[in-house]
mmCIF file of C-alpha atoms in Angstrom:
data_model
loop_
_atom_site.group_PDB
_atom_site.id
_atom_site.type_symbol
_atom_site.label_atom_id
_atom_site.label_comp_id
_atom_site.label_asym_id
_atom_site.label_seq_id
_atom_site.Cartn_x
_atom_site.Cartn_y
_atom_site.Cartn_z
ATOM 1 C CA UNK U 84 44.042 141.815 136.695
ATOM 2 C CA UNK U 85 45.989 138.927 138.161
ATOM 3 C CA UNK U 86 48.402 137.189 135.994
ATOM 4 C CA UNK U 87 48.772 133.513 136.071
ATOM 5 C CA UNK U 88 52.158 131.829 136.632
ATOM 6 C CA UNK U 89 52.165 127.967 134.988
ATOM 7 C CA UNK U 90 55.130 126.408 136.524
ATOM 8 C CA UNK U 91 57.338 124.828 133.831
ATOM 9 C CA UNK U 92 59.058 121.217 133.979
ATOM 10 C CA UNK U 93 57.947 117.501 134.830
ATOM 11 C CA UNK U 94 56.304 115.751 137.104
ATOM 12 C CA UNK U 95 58.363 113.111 139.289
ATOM 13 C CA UNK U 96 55.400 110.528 137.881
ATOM 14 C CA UNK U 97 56.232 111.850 134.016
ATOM 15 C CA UNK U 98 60.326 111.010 134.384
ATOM 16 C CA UNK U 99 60.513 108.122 136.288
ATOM 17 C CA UNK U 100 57.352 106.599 133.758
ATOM 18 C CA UNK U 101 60.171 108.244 130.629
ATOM 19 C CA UNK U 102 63.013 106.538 132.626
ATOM 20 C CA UNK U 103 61.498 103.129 132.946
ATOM 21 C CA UNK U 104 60.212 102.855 129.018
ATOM 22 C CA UNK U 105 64.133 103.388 128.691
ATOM 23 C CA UNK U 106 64.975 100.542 130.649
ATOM 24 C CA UNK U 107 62.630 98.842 128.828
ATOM 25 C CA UNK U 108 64.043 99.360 125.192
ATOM 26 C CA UNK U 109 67.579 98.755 126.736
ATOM 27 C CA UNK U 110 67.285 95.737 127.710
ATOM 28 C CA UNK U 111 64.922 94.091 124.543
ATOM 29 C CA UNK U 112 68.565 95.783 122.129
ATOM 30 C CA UNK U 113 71.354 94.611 124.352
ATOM 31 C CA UNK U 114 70.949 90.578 122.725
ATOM 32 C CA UNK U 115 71.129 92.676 119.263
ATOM 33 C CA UNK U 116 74.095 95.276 120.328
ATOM 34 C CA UNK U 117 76.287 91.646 121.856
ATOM 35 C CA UNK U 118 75.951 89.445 118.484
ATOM 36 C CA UNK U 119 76.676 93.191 116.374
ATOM 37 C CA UNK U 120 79.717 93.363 118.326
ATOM 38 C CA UNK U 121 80.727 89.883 117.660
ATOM 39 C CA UNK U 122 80.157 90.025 113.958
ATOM 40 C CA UNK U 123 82.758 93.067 113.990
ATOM 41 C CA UNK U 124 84.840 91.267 115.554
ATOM 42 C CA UNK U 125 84.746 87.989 113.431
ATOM 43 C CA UNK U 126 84.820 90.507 110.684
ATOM 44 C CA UNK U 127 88.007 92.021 111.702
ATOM 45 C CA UNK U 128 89.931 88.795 112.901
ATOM 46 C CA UNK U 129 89.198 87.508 109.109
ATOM 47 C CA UNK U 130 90.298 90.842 108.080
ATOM 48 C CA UNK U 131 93.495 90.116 109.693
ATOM 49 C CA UNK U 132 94.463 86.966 108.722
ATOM 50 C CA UNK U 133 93.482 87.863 104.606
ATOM 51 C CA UNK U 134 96.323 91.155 105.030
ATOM 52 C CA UNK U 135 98.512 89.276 107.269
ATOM 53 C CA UNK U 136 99.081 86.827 103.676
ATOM 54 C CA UNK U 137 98.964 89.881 101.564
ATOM 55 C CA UNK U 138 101.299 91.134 103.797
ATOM 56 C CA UNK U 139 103.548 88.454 103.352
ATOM 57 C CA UNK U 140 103.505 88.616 99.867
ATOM 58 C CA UNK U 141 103.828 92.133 98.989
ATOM 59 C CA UNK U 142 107.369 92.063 101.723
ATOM 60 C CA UNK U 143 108.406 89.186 99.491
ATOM 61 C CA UNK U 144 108.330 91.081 96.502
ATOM 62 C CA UNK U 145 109.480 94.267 97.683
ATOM 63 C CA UNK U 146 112.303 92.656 99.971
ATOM 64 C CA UNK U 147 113.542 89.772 97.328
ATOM 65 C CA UNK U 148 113.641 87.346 100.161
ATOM 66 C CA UNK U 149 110.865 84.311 100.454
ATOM 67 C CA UNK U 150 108.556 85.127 103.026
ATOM 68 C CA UNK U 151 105.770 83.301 104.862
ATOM 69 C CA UNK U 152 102.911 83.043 107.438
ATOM 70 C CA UNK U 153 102.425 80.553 109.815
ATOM 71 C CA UNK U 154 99.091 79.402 111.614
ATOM 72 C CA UNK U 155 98.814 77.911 114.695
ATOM 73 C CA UNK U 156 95.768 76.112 114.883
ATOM 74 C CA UNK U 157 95.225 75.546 118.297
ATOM 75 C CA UNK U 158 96.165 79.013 119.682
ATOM 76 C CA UNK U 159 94.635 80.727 116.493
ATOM 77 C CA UNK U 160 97.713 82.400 116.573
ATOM 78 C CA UNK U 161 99.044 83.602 112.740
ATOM 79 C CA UNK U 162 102.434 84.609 112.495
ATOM 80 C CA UNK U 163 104.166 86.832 109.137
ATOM 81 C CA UNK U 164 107.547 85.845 108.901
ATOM 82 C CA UNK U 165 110.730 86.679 107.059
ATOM 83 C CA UNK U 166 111.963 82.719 106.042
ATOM 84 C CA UNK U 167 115.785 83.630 106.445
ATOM 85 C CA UNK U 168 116.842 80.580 108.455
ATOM 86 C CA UNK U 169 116.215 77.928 105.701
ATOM 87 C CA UNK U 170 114.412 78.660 102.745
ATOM 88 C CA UNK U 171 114.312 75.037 100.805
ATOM 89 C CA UNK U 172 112.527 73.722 103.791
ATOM 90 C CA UNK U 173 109.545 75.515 104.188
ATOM 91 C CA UNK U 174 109.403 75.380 107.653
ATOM 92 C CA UNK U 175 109.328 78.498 110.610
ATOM 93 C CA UNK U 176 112.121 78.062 112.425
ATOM 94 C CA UNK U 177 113.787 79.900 115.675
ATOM 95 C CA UNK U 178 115.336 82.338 113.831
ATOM 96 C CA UNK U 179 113.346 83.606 111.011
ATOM 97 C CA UNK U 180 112.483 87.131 111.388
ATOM 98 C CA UNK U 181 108.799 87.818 113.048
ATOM 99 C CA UNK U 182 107.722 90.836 111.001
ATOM 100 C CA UNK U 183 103.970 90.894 112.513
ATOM 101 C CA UNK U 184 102.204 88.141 114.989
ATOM 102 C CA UNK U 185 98.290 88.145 116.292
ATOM 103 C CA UNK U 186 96.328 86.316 118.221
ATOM 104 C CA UNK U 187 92.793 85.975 116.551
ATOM 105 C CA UNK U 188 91.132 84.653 120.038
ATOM 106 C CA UNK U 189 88.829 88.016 119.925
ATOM 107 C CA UNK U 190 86.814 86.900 116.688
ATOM 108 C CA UNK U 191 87.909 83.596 115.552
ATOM 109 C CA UNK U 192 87.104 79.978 117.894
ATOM 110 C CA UNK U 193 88.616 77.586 115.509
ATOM 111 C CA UNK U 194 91.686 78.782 112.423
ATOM 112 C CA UNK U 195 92.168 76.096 109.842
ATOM 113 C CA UNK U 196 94.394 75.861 107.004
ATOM 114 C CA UNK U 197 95.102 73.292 104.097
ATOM 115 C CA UNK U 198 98.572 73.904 104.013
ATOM 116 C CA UNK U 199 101.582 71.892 104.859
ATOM 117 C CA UNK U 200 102.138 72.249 108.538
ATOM 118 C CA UNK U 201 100.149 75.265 108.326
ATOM 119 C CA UNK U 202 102.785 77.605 106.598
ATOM 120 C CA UNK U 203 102.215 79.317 103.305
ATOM 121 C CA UNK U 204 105.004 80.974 101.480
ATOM 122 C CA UNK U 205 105.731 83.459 98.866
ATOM 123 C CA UNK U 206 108.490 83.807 96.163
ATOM 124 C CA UNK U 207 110.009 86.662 95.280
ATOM 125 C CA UNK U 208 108.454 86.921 91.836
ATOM 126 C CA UNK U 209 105.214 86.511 93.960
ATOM 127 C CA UNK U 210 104.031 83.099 93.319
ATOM 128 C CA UNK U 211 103.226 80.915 96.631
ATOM 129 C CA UNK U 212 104.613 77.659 97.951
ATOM 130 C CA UNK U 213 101.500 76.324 97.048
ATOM 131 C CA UNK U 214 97.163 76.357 96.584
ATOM 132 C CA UNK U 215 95.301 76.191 99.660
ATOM 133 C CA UNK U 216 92.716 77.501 101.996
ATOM 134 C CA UNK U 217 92.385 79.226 104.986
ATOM 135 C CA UNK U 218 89.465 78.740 107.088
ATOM 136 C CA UNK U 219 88.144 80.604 110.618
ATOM 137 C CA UNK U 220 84.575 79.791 112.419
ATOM 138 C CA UNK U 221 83.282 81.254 115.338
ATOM 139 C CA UNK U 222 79.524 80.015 117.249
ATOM 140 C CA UNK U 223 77.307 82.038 119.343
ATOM 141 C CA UNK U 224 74.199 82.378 121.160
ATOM 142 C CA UNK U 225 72.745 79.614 117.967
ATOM 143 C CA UNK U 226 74.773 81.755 115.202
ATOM 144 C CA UNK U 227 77.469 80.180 113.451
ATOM 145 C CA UNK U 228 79.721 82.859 111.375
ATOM 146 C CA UNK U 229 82.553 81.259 108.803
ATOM 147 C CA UNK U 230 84.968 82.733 106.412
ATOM 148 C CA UNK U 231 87.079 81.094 103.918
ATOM 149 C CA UNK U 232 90.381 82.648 102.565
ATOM 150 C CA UNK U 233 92.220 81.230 99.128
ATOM 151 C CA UNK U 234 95.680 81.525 97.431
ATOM 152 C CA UNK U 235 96.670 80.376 94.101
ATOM 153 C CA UNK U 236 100.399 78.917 93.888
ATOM 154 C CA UNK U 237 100.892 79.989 90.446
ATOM 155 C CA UNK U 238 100.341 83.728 91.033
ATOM 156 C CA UNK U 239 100.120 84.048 94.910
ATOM 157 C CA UNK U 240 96.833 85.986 94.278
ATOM 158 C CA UNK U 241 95.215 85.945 97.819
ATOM 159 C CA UNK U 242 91.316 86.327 98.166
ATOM 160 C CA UNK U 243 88.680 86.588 100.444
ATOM 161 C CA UNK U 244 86.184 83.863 98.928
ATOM 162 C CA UNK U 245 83.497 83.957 101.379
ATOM 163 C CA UNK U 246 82.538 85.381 104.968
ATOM 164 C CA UNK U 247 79.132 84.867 105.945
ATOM 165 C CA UNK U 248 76.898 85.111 109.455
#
């Protein structure tokens, strides 16, 4: 009785047909897999800014010394800062103390804020310098993603109002 040997594995037809279908599927999810990665990063660069003025406010309570964050606009650059140089002023100067600086270029195109000159400060007892918003957009491939960030003057309470794309 002769015994019959099948010879296991595929055919060179079989993996380059399985390797192609991959291919295939690759490329129709990389569009998907680019604007998922820029929505995490939006995400995170609004996630930033909304801690970087909690930040600020929890080291001015804790500390006893006015402290405030600064937002440059054009470099969407947002800067926590210990206001030691002159307090009355409410300005950033040279010498106050850079506790924590980032630049949101990864997630955010354009950083707006409704403050004076773009600085927000908090009190020791926790209230802010005053109300205002803080706004960040970003555009891509026909998506628009936008986030809006509030604080209240009266208590300092900082919020995440909205962040939608």
């Amino acid at each position: 009785m002769k015994k019959v040997h099948r010879k296991n594995g595929f055919t060179l037809i079989e993996m380059l047909t399985v390797m192609v279908m991959i291919g295939i599927i690759a490329a129709l999810a990389m569009p998907n897999f680019d604007n998922a990665v820029k929505k995490v990063r939006f995400k995170s660069a609004s996630n930033t800014v909304l801690a970087g003025l909690r930040m600020a406010r929890s080291n001015a309570v804790a500390k006893k010394i006015q402290h405030g964050v600064n937002i440059d606009a054009t470099g969407n650059v947002m800067t926590v800062f210990r206001d030691e140089v002159s307090p009355g002023n409410f300005t950033f100067d040279a010498g106050d103390s850079v506790i924590f600086q980032d630049t949101l270029v990864q997630g955010m195109q354009s950083l707006m804020t409704t403050f004076t000159d773009d600085n927000i400060f908090f009190f020791p007892d926790g209230r802010a310098s005053s109300s205002g918003n803080v706004t960040g957009s970003a555009y891509w491939d026909g998506l628009q993603a936008s986030m809006q960030i509030s604080v209240l003057a009266a208590t300092g309470r900082v919020r995440l109002d909205s962040l939608v794309y």
